[in-house]
Coordinates of C-alpha atoms in Angstrom, one line a residue:
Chain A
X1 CA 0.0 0.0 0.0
X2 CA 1.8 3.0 -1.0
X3 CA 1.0 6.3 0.8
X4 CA 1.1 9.0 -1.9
X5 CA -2.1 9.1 -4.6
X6 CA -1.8 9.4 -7.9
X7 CA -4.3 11.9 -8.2
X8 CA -5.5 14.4 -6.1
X9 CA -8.7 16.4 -6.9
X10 CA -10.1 19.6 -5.1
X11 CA -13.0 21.7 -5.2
X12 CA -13.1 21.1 -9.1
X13 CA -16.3 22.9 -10.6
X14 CA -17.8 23.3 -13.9
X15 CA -20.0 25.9 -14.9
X16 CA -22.4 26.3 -18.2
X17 CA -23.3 29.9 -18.0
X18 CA -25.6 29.4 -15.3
X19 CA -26.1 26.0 -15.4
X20 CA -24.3 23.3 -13.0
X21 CA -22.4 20.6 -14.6
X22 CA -20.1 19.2 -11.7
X23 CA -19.7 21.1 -7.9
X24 CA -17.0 21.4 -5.7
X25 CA -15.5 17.9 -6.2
X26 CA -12.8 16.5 -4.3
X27 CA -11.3 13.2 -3.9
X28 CA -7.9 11.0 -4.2
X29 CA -7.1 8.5 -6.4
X30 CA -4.4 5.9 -5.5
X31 CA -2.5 3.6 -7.8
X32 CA -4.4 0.1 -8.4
X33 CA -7.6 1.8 -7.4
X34 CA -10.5 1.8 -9.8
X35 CA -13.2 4.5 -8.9
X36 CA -16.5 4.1 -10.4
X37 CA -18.7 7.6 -10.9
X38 CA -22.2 6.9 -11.1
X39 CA -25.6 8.4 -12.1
X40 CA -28.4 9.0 -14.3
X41 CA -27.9 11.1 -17.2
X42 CA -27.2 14.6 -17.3
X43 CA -26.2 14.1 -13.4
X44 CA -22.6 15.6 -14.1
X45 CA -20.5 12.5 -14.7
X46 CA -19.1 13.3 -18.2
X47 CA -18.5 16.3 -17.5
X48 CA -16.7 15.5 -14.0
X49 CA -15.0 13.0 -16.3
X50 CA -13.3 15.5 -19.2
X51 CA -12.5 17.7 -16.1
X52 CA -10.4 15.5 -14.8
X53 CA -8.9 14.1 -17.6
X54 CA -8.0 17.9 -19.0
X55 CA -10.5 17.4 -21.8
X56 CA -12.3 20.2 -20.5
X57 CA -11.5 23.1 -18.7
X58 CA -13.2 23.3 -14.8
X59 CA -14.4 26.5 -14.3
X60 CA -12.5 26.2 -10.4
X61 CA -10.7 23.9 -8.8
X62 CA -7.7 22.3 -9.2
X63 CA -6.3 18.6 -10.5
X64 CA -3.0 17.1 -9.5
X65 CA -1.2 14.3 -11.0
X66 CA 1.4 12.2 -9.6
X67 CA 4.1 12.5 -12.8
X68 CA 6.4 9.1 -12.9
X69 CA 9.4 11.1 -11.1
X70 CA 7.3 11.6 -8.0
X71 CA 6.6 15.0 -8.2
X72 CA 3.0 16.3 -8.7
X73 CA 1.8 18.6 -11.0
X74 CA -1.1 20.8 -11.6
X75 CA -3.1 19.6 -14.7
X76 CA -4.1 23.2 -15.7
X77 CA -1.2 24.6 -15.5
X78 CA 0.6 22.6 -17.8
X79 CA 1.8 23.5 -21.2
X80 CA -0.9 22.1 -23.6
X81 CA 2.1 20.3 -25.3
X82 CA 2.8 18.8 -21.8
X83 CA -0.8 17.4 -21.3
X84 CA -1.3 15.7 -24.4
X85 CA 2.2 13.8 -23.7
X86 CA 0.9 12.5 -20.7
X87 CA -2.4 11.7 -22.6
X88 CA -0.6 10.1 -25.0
X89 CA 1.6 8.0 -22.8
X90 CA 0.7 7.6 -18.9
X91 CA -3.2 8.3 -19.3
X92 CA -5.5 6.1 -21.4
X93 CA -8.9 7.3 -22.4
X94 CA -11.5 4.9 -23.5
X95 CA -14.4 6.5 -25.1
X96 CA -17.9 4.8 -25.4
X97 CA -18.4 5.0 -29.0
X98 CA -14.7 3.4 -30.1
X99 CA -14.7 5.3 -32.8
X100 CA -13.9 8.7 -30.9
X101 CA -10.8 6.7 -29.8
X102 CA -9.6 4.9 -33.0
X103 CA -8.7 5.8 -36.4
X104 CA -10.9 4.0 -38.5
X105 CA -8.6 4.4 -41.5
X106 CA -5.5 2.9 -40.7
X107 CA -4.9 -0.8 -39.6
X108 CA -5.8 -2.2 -36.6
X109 CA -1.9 -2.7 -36.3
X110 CA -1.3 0.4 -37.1
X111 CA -3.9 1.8 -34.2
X112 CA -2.1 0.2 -31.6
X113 CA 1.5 0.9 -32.9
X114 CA 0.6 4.8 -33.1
X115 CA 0.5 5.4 -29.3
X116 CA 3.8 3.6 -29.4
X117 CA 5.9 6.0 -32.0
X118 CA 4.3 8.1 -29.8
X119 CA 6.8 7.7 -27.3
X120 CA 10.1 7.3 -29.2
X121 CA 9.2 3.8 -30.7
X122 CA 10.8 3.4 -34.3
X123 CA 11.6 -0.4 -35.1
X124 CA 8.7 -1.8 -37.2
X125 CA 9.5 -5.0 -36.4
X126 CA 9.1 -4.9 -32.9
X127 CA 6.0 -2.1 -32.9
X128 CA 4.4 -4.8 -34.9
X129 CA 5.1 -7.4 -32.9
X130 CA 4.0 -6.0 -29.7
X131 CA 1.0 -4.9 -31.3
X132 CA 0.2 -8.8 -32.3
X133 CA 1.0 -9.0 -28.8
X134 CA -2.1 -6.9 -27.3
X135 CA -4.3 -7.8 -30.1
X136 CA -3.8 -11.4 -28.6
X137 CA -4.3 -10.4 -25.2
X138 CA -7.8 -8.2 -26.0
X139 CA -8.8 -11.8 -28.0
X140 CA -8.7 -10.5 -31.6
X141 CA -7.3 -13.0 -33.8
X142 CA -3.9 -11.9 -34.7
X143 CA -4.6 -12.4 -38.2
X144 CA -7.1 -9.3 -38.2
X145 CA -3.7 -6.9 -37.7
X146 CA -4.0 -5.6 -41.0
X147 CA -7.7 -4.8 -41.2
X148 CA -9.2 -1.7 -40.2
X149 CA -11.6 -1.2 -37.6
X150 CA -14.7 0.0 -40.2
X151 CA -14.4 -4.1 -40.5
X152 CA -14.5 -4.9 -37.0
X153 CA -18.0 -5.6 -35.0
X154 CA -18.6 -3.1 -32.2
X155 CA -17.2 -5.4 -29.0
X156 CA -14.0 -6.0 -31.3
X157 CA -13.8 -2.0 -31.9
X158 CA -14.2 -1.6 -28.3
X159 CA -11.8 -4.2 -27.5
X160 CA -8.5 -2.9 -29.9
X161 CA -10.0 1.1 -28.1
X162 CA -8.5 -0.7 -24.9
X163 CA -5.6 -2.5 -26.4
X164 CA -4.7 0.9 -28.1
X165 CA -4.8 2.5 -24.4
X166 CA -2.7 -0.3 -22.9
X167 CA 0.1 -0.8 -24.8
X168 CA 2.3 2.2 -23.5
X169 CA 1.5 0.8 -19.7
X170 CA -0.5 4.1 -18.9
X171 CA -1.2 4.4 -14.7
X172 CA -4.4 5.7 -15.0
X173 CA -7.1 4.9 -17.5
X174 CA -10.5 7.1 -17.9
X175 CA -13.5 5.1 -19.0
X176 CA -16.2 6.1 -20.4
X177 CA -19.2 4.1 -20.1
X178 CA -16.7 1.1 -21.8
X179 CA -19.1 -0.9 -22.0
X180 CA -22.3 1.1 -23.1
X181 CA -23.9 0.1 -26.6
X182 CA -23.1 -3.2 -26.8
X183 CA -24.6 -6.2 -26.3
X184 CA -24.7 -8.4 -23.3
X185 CA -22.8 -11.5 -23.8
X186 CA -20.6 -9.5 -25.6
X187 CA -20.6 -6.8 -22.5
X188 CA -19.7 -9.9 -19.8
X189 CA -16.5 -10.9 -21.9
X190 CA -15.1 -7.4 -22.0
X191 CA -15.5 -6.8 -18.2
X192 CA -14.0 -10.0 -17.6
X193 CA -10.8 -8.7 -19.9
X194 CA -11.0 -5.1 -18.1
X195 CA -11.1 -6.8 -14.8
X196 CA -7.9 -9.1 -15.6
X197 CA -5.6 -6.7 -17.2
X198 CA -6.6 -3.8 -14.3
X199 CA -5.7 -6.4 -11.6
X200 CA -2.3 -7.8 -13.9
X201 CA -0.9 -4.0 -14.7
X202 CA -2.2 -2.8 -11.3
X203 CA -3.7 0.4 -13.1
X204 CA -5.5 3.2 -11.6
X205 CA -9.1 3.6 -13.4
X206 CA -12.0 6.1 -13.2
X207 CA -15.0 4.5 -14.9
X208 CA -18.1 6.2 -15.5
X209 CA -21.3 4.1 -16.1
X210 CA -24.8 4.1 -15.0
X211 CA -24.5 0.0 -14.7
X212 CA -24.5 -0.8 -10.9
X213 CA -23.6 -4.5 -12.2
X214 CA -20.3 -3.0 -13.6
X215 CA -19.0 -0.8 -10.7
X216 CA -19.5 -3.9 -8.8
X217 CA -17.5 -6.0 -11.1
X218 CA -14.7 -3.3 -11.5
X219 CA -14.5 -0.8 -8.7
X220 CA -13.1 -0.8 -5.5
X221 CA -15.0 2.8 -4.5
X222 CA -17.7 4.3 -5.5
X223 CA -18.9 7.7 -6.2
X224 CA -22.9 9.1 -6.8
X225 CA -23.7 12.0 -8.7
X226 CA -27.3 13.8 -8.6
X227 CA -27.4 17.0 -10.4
X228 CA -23.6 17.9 -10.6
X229 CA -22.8 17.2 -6.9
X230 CA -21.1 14.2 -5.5
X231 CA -24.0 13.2 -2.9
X232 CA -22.3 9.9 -1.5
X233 CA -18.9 8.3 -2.0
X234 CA -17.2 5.3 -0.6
X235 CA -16.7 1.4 -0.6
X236 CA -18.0 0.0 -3.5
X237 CA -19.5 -3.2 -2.1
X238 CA -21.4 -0.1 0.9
X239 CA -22.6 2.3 -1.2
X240 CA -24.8 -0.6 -3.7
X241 CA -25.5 -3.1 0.1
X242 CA -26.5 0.0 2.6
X243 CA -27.3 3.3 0.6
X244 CA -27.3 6.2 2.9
X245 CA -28.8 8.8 0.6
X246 CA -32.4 8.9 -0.5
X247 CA -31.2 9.5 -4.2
X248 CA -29.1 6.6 -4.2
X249 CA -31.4 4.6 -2.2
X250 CA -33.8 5.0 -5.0
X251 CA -31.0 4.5 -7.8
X252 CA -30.1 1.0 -6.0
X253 CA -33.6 -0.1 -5.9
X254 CA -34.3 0.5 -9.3
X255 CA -32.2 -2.5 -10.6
X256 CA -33.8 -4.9 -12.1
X257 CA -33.2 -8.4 -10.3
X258 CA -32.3 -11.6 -13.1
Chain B
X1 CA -2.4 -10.8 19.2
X2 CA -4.8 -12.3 21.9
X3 CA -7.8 -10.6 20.9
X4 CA -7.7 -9.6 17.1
X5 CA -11.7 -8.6 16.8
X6 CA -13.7 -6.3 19.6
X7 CA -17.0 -5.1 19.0
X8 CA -17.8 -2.4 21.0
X9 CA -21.2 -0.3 21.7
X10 CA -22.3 -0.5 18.0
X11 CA -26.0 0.6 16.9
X12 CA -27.4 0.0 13.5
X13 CA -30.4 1.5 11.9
X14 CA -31.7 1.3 7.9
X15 CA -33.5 4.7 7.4
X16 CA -35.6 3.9 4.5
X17 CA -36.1 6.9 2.7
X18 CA -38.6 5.8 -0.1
X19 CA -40.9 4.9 2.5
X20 CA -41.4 7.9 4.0
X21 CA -38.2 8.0 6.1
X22 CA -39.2 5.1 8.2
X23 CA -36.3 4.2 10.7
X24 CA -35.6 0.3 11.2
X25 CA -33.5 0.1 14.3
X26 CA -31.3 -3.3 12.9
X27 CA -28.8 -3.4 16.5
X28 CA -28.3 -1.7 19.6
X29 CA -25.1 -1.5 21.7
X30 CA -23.5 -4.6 20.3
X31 CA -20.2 -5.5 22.9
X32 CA -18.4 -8.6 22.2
X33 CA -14.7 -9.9 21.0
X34 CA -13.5 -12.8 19.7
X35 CA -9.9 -14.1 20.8
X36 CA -7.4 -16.2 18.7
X37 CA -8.5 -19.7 18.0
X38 CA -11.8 -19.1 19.3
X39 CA -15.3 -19.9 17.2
X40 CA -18.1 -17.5 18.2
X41 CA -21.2 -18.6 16.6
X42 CA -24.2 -15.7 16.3
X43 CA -27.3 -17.4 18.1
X44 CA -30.6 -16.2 17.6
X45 CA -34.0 -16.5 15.5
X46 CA -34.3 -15.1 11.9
X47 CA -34.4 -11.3 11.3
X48 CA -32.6 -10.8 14.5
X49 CA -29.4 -9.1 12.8
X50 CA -26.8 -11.5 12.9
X51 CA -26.4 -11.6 9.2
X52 CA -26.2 -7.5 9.2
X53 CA -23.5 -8.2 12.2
X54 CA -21.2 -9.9 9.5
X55 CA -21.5 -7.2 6.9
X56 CA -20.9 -4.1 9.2
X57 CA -17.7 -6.1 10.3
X58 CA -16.8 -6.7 6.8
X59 CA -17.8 -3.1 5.6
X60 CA -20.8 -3.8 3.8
X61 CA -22.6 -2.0 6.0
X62 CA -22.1 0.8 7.9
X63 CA -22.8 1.8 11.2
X64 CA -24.8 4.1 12.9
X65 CA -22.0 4.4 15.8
X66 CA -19.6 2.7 18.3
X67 CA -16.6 0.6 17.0
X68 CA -15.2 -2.4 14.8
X69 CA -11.4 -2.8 15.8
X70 CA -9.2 -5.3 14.0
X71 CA -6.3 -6.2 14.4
X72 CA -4.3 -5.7 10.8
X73 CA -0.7 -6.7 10.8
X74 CA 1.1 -4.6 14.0
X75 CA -2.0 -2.1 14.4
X76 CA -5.7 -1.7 15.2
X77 CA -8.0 -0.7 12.8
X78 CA -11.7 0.5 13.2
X79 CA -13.8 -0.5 10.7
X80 CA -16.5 1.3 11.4
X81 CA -14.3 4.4 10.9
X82 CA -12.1 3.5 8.1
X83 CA -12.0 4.8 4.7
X84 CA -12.2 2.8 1.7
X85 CA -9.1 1.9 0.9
X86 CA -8.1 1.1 4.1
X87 CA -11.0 -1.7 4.4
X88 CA -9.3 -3.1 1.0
X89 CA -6.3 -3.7 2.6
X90 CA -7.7 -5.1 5.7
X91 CA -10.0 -7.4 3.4
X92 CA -6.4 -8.4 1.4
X93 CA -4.7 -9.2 4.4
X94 CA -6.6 -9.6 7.6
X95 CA -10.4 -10.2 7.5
X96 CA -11.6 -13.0 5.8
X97 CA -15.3 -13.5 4.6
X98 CA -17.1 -16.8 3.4
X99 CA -20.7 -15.5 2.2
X100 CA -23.9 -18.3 1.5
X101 CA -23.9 -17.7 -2.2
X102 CA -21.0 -16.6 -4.5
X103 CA -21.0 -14.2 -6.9
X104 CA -19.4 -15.6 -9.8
X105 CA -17.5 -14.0 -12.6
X106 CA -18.4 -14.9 -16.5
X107 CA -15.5 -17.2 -17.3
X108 CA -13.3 -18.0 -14.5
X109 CA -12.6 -21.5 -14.0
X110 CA -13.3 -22.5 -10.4
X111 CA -9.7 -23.1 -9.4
X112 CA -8.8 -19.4 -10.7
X113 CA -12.0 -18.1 -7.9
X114 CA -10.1 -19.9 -5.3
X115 CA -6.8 -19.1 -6.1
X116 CA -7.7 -15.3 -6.6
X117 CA -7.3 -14.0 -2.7
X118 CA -3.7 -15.5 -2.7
X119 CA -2.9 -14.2 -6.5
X120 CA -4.3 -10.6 -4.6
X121 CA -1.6 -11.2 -2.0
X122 CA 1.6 -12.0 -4.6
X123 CA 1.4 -15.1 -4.5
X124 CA 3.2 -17.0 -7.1
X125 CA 0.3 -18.0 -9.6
X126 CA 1.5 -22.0 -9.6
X127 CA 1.7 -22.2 -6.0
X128 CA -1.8 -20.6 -5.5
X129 CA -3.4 -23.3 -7.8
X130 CA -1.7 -25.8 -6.7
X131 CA -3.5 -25.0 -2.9
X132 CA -6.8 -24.2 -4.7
X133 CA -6.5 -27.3 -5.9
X134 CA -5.6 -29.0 -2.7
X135 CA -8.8 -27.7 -1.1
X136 CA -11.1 -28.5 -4.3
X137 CA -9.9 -31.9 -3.7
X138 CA -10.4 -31.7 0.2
X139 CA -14.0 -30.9 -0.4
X140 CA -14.5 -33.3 -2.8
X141 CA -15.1 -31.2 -6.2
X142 CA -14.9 -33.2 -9.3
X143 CA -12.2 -32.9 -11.1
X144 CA -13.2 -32.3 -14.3
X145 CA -15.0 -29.0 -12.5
X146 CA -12.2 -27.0 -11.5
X147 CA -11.6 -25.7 -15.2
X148 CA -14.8 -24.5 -15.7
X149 CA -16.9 -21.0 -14.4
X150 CA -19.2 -22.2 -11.1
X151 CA -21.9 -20.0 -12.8
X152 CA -23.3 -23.5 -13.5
X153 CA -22.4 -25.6 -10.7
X154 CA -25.0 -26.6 -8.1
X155 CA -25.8 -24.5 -4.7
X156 CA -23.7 -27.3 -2.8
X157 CA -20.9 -27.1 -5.6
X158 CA -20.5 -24.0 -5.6
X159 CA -20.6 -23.4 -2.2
X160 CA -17.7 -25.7 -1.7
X161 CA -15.5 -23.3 -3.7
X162 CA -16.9 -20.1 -1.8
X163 CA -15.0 -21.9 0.8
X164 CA -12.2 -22.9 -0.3
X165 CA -11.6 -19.5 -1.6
X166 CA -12.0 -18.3 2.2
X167 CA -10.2 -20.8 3.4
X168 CA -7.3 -20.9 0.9
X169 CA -5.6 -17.3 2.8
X170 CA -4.3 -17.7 6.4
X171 CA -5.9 -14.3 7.0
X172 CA -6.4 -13.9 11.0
X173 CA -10.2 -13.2 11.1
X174 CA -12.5 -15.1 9.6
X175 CA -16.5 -14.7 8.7
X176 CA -18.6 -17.6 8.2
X177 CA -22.5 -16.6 7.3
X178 CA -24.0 -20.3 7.0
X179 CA -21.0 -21.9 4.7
X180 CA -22.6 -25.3 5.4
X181 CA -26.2 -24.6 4.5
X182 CA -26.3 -26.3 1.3
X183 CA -23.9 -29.1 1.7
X184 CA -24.4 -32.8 2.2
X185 CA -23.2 -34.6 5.6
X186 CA -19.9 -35.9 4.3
X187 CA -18.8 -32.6 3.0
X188 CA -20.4 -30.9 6.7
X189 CA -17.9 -32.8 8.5
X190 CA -15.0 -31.6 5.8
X191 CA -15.9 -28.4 6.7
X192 CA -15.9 -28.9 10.6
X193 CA -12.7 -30.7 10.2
X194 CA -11.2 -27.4 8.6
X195 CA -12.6 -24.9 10.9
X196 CA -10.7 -26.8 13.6
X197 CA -7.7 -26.8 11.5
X198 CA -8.1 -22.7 11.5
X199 CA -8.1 -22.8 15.2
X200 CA -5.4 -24.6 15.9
X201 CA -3.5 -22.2 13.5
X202 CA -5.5 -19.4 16.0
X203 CA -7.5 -17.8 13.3
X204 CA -10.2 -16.0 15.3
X205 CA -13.7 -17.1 13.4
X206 CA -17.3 -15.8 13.8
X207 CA -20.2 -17.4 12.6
X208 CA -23.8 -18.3 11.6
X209 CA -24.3 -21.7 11.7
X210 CA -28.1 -23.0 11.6
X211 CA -27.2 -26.5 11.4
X212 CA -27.1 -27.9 14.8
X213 CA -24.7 -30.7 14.5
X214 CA -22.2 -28.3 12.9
X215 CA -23.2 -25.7 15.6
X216 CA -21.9 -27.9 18.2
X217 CA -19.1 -29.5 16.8
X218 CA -18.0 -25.8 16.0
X219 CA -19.1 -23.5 18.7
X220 CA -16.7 -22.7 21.5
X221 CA -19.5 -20.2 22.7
X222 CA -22.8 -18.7 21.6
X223 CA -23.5 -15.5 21.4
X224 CA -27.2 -15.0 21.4
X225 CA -27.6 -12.0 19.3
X226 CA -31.3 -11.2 20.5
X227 CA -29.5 -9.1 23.7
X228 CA -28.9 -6.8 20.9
X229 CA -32.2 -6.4 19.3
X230 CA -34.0 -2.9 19.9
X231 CA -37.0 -5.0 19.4
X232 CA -36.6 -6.7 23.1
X233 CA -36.4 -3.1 24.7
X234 CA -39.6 -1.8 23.0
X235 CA -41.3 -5.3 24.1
X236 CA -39.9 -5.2 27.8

């Protein structure tokens, strides 16, 4: 158990004009810990989400990020060139529609290989071949390395999305409803393969979903959203067995039992 | 350490807010410890809270006040106090937790559920399976099981590997909310015959038992849960 956190989040607040999108949020984040944000839509998640992960600019508040020589840094005041290293190296984001993360253009290869020349990579050979590597690990059939993703069916897209994400061995992944729009069978084996490769690389993760079922799978802690505030946060396995709050008592009765 | 669980003045209430803010008092001032290779089993009739017991001391629930310490590695930890992460690490290391039903995971064989606590702990994967699959075969689980997901298995079947899976860490606490209830006699006494083992290794265990036979071959005391119950102070 290490004693600093990776990430360390206070009082961050977005405002449309008038309108509330997140309020005075604050939490840690430690390495190996997967934080699940959850609540209806249009109850501030997203938003919350592309705040954190410098997507979007908070209004106030401020983001800090444990860089990999132990010093933290302030999100926003980074250069712009500086965040989108990090985004392109120690960060993953995984986007609910996969398309928002790939290229649909170039290979399936090629999408996992990018993030890699990203980061001083140059040998073919090997960026290939590690690329065959992840492609096996996310179960697409290393023979698809050539194709692009237009030919892929949606839980394959979503599945070379986290591949792409993986392969620089970020410490903190976003999510973004991961496994939203697709269908269940399909859903079960990509939370299995989320759940095995976050306990084997010992990532950090902040997922956003509205399914109970997968914070429960996936996250250690747990936060609730209602209207752009954070109305009740902690264990995972607390917040779904005794809900404290009347919102989320309501939200945890409303799953339907199988 | 002598005494690595103490319960101490803890209340519990539900408020249920979606009817009206009704208050359910659960427990009241709940005192008790359990020592180092001792076997408290929760006495008492159905709805009594000895179930809700287990999950406040595990984290599930939370409490309305009082105290849960553990003892984790060279400190004490309250539970009821703790923040998340801290519970984790307590769960990982200290506080073990065999539940009636398990909640199974699409596609992991049997022997990878077992082995998982230990591969949480560092374990060396081929060590871990090779205990999981010392305790599959202690409980008698077919073979030709252990590579499949228990999603399928019977209640008894899989019950067997909820336990192994608790039993496969030498955590220092350890849970038990009715982990005979679905088995046959043979595999009762497998499980008696392993609780035992745990106390003479001086795991400190608490437990719901309603089988009587295993009650008594278990029980080094009873601890009758209805002194607890709000619903005895209204009544009196």
């Amino acid at each position: 158990m290490t004693d600093t956190p990776l990430l360390k989040v206070s009082g961050v607040s977005k405002f449309y004009g008038s309108r509330i999108g997140c309020k005075d949020v604050n939490f840690e984040l430690w390495p190996g810990e997967v934080l699940a944000i959850v609540g209806e839509s249009g109850s501030g998640k997203t938003t919350l989400l592309n705040c954190l992960s410098t997507r979007l600019m908070p209004t106030a508040g401020s983001v800090e990020y444990r860089m990999r020589d132990g010093n933290f840094r302030d999100l926003y005041h980074m250069s712009e060139a500086e965040r989108r290293f990090l985004m392109r190296t120690d960060w993953g984001f995984v986007h609910q529609n996969p398309a928002d993360g790939l290229r649909m253009t170039v290979s399936a290869g090629a999408n996992v290989g990018e993030r890699l020349m990203a980061i001083g990579d140059r040998h073919y050979g090997k960026i290939r071949e590690t690329a065959s590597d992840w492609l096996s690990r996310v179960e697409i059939s290393t023979d698809r390395i050539d194709d692009q993703p237009r030919a892929f069916s949606g839980g394959m897209r979503q599945r070379l999305q986290i591949a792409r994400n993986l392969v620089t061995g970020p410490r903190l992944v976003f999510m973004d409803e991961p496994t939203g729009g697709l269908d269940v069978s399909v859903q079960a084996r990509l939370l299995d393969l989320l759940r095995g490769l976050v306990n084997d690389l010992g990532l950090a993760a902040i997922v956003v979903t509205h399914d109970l079922a997968v914070a429960r799978l996936l996250s250690h802690r747990m936060m609730v959203m209602k209207d752009g505030h954070v109305i009740e946060h902690g264990l995972t396995d607390r917040v779904l067995d005794d809900p404290r709050e009347p919102y989320t008592q309501l939200f945890v009765s409303s799953i339907l039992q199988v | 350490m002598a005494t690595p669980l103490v319960v101490s003045e803890v209340f519990k209430s539900f408020t249920m807010h979606l009817r009206d803010g009704i208050k359910l008092p659960v427990v009241n001032d709940v005192n008790f410890s359990v020592a180092s290779g001792e076997c408290v089993v929760l006495g008492g009739p159905s709805g009594i809270g000895k179930s809700s017991i287990l999950k406040m001391l595990y984290g599930n629930y939370a409490v309305d006040a009082g105290q849960i310490l553990v003892g984790h590695k060279d400190k004490i930890v309250d539970i009821a106090h703790a923040d998340p992460r801290t519970i984790l690490e307590v769960r990982r290391h200290t506080l073990g937790y065999v539940s009636q039903f398990l909640r199974t995971v699409p596609r992991v064989s049997a022997l990878d559920v077992v082995a998982e606590p230990l591969f949480a702990r560092g374990v060396d994967a081929a060590q871990a399976k090779d205990k999981a699959a010392e305790l599959l075969a202690k409980l008698n689980l077919p073979r030709e099981l252990w590579s499949l997901p228990p999603a399928t298995f019977s209640g008894g079947e899989q019950q067997r590997v909820n336990i192994a899976r608790g039993f496969i860490t030498s955590h220092r606490i350890l849970l038990l909310d009715e982990p005979t209830a679905s088995l046959d006699a043979v595999n009762r006494r497998v499980v008696v015959e392993m609780i035992a083992e745990k106390k003479r290794e001086g795991v400190a265990m608490l437990g719901i038992f309603h089988d009587e036979e295993v009650r008594e071959a278990v029980a080094d005391r009873i601890l009758d849960v209805s002194q607890f119950s709000p619903r005895k102070a209204i009544a009196a």
